[in-house]
mmCIF file of C-alpha atoms in Angstrom:
data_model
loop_
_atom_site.group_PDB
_atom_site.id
_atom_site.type_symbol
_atom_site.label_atom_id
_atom_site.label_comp_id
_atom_site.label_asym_id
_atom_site.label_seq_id
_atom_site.Cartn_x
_atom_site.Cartn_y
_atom_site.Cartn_z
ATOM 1 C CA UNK A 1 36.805 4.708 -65.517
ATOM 2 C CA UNK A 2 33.060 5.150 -66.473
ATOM 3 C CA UNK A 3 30.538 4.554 -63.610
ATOM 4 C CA UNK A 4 27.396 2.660 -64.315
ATOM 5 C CA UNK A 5 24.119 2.749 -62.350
ATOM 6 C CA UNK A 6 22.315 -0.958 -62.162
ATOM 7 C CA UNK A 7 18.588 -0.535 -62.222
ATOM 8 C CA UNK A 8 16.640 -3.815 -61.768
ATOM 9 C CA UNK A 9 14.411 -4.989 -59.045
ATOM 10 C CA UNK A 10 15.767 -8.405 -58.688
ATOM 11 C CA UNK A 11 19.572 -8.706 -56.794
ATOM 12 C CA UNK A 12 20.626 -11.611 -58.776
ATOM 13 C CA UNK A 13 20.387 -9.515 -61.600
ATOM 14 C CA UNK A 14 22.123 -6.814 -60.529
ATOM 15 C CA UNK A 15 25.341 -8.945 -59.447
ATOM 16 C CA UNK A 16 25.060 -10.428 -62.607
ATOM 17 C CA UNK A 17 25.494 -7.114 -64.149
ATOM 18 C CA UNK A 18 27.919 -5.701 -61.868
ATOM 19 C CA UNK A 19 29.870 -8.920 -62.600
ATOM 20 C CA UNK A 20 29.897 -8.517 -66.245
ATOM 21 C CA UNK A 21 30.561 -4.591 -65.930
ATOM 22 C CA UNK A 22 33.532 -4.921 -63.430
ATOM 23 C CA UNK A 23 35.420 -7.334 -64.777
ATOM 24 C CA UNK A 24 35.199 -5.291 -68.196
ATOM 25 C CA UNK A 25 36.472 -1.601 -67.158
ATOM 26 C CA UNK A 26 33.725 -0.493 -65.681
ATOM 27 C CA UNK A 27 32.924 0.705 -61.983
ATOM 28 C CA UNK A 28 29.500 0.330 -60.411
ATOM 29 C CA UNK A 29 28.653 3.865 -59.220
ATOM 30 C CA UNK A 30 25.185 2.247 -57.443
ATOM 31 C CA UNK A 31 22.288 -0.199 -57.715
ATOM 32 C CA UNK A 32 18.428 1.029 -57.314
ATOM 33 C CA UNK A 33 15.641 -1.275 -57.804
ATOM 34 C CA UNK A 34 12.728 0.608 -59.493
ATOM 35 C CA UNK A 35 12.392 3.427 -61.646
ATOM 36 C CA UNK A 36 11.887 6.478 -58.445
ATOM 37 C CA UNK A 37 14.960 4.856 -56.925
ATOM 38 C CA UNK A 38 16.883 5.121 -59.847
ATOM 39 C CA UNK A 39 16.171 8.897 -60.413
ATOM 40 C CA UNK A 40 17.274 9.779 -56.874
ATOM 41 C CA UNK A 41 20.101 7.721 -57.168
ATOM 42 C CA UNK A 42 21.373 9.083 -60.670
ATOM 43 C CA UNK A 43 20.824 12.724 -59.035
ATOM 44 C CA UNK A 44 22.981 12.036 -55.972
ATOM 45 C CA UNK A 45 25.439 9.597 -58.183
ATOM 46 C CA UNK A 46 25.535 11.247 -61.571
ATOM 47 C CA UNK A 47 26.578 8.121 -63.106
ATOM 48 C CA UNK A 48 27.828 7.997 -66.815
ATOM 49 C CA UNK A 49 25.645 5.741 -67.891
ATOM 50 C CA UNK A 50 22.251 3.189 -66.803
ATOM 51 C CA UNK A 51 21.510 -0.389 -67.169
ATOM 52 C CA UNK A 52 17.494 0.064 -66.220
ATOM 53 C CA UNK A 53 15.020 -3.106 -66.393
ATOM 54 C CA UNK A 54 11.058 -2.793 -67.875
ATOM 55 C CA UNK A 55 9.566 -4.716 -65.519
ATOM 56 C CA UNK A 56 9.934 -3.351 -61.764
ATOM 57 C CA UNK A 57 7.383 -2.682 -58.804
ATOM 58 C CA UNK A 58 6.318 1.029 -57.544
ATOM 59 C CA UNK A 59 7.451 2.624 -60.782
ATOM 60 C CA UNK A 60 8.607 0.695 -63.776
ATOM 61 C CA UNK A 61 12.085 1.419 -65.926
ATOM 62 C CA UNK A 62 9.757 3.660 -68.837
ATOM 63 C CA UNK A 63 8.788 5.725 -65.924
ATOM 64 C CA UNK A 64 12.259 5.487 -64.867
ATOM 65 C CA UNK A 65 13.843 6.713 -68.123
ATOM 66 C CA UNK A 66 11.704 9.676 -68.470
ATOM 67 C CA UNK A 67 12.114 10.867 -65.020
ATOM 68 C CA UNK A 68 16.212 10.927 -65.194
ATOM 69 C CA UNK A 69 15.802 12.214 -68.901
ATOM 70 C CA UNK A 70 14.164 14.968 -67.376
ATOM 71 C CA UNK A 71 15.983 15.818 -64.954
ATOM 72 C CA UNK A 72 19.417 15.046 -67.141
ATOM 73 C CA UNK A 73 19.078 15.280 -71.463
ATOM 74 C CA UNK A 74 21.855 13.785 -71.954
ATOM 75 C CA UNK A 75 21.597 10.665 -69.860
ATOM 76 C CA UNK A 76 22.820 7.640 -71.381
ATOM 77 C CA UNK A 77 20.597 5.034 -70.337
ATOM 78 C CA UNK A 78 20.161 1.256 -71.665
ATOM 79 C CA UNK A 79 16.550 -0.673 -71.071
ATOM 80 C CA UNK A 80 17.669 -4.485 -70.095
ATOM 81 C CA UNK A 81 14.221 -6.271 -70.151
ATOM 82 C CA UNK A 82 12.846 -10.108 -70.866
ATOM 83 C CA UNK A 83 10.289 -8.293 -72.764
ATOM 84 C CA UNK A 84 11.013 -8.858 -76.270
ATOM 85 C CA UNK A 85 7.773 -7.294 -78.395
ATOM 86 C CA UNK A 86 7.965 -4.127 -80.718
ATOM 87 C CA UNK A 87 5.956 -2.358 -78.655
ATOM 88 C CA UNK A 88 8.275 -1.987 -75.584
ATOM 89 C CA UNK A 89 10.588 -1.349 -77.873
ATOM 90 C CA UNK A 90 9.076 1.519 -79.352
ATOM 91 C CA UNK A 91 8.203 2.867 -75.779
ATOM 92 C CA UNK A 92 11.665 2.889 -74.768
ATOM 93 C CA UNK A 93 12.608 4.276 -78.361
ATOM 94 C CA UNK A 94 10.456 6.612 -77.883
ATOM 95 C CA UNK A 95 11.423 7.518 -74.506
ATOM 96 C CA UNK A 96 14.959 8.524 -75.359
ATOM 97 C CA UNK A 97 16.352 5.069 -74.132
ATOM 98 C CA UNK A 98 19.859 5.059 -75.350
ATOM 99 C CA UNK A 99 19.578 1.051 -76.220
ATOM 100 C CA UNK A 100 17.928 -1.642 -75.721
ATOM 101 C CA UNK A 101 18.663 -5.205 -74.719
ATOM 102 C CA UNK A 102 16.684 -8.466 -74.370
ATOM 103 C CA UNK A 103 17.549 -11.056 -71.521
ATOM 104 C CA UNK A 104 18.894 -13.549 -71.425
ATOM 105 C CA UNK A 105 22.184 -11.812 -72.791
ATOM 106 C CA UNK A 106 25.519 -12.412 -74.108
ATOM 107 C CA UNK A 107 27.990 -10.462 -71.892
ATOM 108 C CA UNK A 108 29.369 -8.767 -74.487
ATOM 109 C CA UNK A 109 26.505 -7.419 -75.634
ATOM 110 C CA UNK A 110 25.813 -5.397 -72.494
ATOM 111 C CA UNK A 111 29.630 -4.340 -73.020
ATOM 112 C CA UNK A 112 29.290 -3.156 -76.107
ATOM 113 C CA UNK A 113 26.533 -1.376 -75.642
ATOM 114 C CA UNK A 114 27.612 0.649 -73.165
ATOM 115 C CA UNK A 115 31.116 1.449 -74.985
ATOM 116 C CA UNK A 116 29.160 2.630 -77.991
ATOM 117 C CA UNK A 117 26.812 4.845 -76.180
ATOM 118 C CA UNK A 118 29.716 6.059 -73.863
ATOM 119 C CA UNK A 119 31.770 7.132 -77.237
ATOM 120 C CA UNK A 120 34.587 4.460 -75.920
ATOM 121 C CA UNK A 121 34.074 2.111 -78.873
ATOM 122 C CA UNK B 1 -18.441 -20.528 -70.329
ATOM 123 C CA UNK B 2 -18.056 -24.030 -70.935
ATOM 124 C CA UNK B 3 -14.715 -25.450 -72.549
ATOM 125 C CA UNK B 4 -15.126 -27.617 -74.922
ATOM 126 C CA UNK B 5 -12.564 -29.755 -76.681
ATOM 127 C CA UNK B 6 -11.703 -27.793 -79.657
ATOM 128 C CA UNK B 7 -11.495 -24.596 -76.929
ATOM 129 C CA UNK B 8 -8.807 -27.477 -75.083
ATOM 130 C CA UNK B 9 -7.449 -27.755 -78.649
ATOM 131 C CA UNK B 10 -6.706 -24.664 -79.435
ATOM 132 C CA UNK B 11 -5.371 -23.427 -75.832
ATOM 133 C CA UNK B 12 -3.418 -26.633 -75.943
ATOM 134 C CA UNK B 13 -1.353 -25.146 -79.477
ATOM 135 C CA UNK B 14 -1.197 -21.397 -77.536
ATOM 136 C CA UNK B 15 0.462 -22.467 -74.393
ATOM 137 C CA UNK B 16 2.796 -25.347 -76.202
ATOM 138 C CA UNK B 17 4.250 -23.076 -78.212
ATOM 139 C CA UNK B 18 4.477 -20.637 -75.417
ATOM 140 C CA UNK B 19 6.126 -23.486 -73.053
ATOM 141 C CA UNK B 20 8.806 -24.176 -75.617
ATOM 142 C CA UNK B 21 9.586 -20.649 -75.827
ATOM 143 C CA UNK B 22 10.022 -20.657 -72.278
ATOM 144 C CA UNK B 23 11.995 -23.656 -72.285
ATOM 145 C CA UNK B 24 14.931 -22.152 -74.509
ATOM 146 C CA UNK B 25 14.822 -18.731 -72.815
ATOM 147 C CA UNK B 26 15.380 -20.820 -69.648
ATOM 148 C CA UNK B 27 18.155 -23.167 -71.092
ATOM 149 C CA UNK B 28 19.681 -19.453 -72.367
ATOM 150 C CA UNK B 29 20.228 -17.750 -68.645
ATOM 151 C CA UNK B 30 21.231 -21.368 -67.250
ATOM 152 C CA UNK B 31 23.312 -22.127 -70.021
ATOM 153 C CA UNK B 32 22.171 -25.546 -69.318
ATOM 154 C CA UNK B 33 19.986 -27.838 -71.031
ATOM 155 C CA UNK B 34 16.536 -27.214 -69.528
ATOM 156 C CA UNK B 35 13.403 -28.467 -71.013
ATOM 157 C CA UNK B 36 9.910 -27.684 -69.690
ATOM 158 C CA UNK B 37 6.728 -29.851 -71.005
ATOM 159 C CA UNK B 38 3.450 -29.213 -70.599
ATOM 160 C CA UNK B 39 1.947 -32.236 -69.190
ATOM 161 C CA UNK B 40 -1.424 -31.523 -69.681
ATOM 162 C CA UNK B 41 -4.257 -28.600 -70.240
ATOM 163 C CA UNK B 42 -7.466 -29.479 -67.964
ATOM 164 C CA UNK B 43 -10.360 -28.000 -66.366
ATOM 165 C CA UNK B 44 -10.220 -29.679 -62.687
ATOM 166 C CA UNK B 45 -12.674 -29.201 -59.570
ATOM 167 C CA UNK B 46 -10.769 -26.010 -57.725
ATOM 168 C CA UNK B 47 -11.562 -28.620 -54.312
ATOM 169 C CA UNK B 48 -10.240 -31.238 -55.498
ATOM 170 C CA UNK B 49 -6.397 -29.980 -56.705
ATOM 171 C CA UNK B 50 -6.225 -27.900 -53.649
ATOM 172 C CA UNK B 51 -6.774 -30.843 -51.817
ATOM 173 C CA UNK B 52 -4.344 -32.803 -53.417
ATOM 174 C CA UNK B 53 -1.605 -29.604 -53.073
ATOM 175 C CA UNK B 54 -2.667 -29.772 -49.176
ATOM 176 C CA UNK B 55 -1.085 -33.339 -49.028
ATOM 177 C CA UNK B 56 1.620 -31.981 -50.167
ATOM 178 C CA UNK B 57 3.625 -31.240 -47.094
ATOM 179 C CA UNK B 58 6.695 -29.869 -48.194
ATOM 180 C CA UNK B 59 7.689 -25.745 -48.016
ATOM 181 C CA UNK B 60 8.142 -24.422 -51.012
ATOM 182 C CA UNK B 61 8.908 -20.819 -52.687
ATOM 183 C CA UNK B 62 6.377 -19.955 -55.338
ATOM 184 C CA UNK B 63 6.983 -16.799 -57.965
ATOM 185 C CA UNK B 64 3.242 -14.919 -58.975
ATOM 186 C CA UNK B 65 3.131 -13.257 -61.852
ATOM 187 C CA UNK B 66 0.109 -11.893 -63.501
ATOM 188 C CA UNK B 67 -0.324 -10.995 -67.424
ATOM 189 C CA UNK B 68 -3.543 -8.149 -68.222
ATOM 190 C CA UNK B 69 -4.364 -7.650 -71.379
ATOM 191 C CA UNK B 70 -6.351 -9.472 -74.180
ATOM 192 C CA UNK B 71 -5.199 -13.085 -72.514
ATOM 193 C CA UNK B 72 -5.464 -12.501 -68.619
ATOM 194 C CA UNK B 73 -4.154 -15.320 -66.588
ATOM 195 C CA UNK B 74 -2.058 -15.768 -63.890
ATOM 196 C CA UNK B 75 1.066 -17.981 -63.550
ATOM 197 C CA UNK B 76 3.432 -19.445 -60.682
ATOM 198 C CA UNK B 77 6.574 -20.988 -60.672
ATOM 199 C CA UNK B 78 6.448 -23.321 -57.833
ATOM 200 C CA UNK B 79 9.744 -24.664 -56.493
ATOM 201 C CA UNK B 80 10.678 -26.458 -53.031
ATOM 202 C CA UNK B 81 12.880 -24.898 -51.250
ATOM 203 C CA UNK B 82 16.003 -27.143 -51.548
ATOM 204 C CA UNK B 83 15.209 -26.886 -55.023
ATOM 205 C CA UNK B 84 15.692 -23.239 -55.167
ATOM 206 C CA UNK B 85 19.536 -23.831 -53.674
ATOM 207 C CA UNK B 86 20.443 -26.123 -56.986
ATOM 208 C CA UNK B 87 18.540 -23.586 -59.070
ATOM 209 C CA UNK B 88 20.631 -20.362 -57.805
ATOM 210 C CA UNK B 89 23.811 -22.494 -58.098
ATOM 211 C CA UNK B 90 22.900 -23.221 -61.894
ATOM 212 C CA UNK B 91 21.673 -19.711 -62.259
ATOM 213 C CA UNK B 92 24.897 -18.154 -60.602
ATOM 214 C CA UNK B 93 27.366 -20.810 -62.605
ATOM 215 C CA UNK B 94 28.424 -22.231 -59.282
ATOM 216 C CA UNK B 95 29.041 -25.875 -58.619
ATOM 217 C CA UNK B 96 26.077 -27.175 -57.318
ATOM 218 C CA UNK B 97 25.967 -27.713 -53.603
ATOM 219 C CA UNK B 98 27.690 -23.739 -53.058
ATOM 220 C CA UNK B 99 24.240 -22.838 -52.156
ATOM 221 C CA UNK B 100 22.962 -23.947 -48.503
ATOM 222 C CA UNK B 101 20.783 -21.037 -47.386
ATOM 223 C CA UNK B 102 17.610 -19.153 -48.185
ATOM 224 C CA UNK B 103 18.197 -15.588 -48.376
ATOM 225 C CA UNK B 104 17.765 -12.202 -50.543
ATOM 226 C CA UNK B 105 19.820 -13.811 -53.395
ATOM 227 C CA UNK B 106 18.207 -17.256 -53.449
ATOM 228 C CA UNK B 107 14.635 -15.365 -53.186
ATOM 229 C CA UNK B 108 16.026 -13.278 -56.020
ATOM 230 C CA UNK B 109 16.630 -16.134 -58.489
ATOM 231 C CA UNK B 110 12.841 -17.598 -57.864
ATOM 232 C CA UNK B 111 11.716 -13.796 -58.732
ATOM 233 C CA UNK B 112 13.831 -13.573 -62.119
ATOM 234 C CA UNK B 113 13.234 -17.241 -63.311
ATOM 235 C CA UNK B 114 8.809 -16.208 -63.060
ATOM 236 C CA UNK B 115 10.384 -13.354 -64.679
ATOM 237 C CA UNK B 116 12.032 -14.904 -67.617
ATOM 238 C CA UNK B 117 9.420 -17.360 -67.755
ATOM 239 C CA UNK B 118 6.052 -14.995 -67.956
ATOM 240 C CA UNK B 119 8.291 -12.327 -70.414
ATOM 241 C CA UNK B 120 8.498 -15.636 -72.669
ATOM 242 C CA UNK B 121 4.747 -16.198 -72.341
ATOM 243 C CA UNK B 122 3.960 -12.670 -72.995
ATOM 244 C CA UNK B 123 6.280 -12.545 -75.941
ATOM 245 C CA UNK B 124 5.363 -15.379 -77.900
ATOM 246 C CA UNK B 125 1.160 -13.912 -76.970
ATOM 247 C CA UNK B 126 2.308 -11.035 -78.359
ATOM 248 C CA UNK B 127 4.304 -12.319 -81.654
ATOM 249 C CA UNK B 128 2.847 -15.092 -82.245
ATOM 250 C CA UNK B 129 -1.058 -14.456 -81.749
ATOM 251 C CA UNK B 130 -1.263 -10.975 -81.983
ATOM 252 C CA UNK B 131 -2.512 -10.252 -78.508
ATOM 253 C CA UNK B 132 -1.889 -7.659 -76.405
ATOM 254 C CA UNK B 133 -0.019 -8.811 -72.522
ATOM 255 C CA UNK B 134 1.168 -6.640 -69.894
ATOM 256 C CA UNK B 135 3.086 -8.121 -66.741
ATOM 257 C CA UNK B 136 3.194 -7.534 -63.356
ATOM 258 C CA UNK B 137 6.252 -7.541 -61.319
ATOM 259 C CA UNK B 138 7.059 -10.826 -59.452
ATOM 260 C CA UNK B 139 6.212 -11.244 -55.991
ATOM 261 C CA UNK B 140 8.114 -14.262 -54.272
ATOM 262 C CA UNK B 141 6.183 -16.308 -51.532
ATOM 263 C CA UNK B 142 7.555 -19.167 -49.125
ATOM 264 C CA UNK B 143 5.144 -21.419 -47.433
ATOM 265 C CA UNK B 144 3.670 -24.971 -47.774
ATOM 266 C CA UNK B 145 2.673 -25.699 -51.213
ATOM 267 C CA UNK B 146 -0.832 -25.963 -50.510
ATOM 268 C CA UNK B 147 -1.057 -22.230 -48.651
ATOM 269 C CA UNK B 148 1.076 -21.163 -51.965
ATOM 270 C CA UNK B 149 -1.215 -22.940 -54.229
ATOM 271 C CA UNK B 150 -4.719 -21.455 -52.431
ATOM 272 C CA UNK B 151 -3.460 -18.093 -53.180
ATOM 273 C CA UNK B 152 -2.740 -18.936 -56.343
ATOM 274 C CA UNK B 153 -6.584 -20.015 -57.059
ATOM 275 C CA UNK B 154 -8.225 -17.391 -54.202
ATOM 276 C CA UNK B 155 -9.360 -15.296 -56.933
ATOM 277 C CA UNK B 156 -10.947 -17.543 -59.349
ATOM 278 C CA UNK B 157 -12.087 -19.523 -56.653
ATOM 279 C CA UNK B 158 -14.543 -16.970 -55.507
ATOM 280 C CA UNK B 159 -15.935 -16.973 -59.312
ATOM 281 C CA UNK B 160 -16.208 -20.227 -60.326
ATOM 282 C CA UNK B 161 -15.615 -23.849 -59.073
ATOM 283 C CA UNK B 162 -13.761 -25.257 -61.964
ATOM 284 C CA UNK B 163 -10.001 -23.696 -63.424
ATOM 285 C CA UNK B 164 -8.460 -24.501 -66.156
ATOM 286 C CA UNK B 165 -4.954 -25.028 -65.520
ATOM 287 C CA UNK B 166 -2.147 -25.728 -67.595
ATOM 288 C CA UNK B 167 1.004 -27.910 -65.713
ATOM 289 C CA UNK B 168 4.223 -28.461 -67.144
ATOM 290 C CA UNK B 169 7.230 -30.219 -65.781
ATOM 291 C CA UNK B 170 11.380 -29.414 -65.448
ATOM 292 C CA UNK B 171 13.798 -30.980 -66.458
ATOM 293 C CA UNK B 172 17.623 -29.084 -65.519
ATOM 294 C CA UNK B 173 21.075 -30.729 -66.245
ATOM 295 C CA UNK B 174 19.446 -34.107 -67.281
ATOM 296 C CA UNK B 175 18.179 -33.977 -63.787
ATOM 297 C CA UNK B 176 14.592 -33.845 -63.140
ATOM 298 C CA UNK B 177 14.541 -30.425 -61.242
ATOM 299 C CA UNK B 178 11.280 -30.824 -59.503
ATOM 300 C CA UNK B 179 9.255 -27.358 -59.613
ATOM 301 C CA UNK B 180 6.447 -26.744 -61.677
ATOM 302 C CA UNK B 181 4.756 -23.924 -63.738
ATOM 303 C CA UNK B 182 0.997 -23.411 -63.653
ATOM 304 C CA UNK B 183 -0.746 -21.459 -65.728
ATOM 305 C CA UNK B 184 -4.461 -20.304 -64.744
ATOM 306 C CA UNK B 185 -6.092 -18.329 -67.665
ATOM 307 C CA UNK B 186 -9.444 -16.785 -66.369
ATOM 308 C CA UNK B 187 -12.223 -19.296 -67.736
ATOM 309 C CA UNK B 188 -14.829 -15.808 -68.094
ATOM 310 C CA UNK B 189 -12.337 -13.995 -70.226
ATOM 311 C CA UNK B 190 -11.738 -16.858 -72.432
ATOM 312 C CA UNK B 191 -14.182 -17.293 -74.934
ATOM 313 C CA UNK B 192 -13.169 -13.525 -76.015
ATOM 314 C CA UNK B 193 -9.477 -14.463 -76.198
ATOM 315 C CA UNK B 194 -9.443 -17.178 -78.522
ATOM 316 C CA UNK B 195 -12.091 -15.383 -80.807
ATOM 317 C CA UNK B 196 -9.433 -12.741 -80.944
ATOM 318 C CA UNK B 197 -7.002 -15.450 -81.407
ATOM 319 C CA UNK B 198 -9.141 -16.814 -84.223
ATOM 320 C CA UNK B 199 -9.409 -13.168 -85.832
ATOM 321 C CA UNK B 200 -5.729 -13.340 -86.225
ATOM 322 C CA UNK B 201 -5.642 -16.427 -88.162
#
């Protein structure tokens, strides 16, 4: 079973997530809520994959990608932001992110998403 | 700077589209029918609303979010506190009434929804007008309204005595869900923003 890190400063959304992942094959290998917790947490974890928000206090989920890209290559990690503009997009593009996804969003889409970049799809 | 009514005009067409934007993200993450209107664009004596917010002596949990950039203003997403319990219920698909209690979670949903709501802003800025936005992360508040509302003002208060604030009203489930959006563009900054506005024409 692959094991997902939830990045996203606001709970709700991280149940949410968990929710969708769980009930779809996933486990939940740990929640963080900005982008320095999520880097510790995907070195103690090493998750398969991340679900990592834009918008987050301390240090945000572009700061967040870079630091875990650094640290892992190969990370597989998915940007799950309200912010729909090109120029997030880009940054996170940019950045190595392995997707992205605008909120509100379709379960499935999160699902497949994850499947792709995992190779399970 | 003194706002004049084609300045009213115009910041009347950039925040109605931006509402209705709003509006469908919001009806998206509900899946519910939710429709927010904006009631009305004004510049008002900063005394004389937070007077009237004062008489208001309900608690209430307000979301703060600020946008930087080429449009600068600051929003909140006021809501009273037994609204917030109907609003995580809707927001966590659960019949209404499972909520009873203020905690992390129902704190949570106030954050995301001046989340959802400022992203939609900022996107349709950015899209629509060509303006650059950047957000800050949401910071939740409980308190009366009128403590929630003075904080809300504190800065531009200390600038100038009028705002110009934009207020819009809910409507969740057919049910008149009764929190409020206000929008508070900075008055100094703009004379520059809808010149740039009126570049992109």
């Amino acid at each position: 079973m692959k094991r997902v890190l939830v990045v996203d400063d606001a709970c709700v959304v991280r149940m949410i997530i968990k929710g969708v992942l769980e009930s779809n094959g996933f486990q939940i290998a740990g929640e963080a809520k900005n982008g320095r917790e999520a880097l510790s947490k995907y070195m103690e974890l090493k998750p398969d994959a991340v679900t990592m928000d834009i918008i987050m206090p301390e240090a945000d989920g572009i700061q967040g990608l870079k630091d875990i890209l650094g640290f892992d290559k190969h990370a597989k990690v998915i940007m799950v932001s309200a912010i729909d503009q090109r120029e997030s997009l880009m940054e996170a593009i940019r950045a190595g992110a392995s997707d992205y996804i605008v909120k509100p969003f379709e379960d499935e889409r999160i699902v497949t998403a994850l499947k792709r970049v995992l190779g399970e799809s | 700077m003194q706002i004049t009514e084609n300045h009213l005009r115009v910041i009347n067409i950039i925040f109605g589209l931006s509402i209705d934007h709003a509006s469908r993200t919001l009806s998206k993450t509900l899946k519910t029918g939710a429709k927010i209107e904006m009631v009305r664009a004004s510049v008002i004596d900063i005394s004389k609303i937070t007077e009237q917010m004062n008489e208001n002596p309900r608690e209430v949990s307000g979301a703060f979010v600020s946008l930087e950039g080429d449009v600068p203003l600051k929003l909140l997403f006021l809501i009273p506190l037994q609204g917030v319990f109907r609003l995580t219920d809707l927001f966590m698909r659960k019949p209404l009434g499972t909520t009873t209690e203020f905690n992390e979670f129902t704190e949570s949903v106030v954050q995301e929804v001046g989340n959802i709501l400022a992203s939609s802003i900022s996107n349709v800025m950015v899209s629509d007008f060509g303006v650059k936005t950047s957000l800050s992360s949401p910071t939740v508040r409980n308190d009366f309204a009128g403590t929630i509302f003075s904080m809300f003002v504190m800065e531009e208060a200390m600038i100038t005595d009028d705002l110009l604030l934009i207020e819009t009203r809910f409507e969740v489930s057919k049910t008149e869900l009764e929190c409020c959006l206000f929008l508070l563009p900075r008055i100094s900054s703009l004379e520059a923003t809808i010149g740039k506005i009126e570049v992109c024409k």
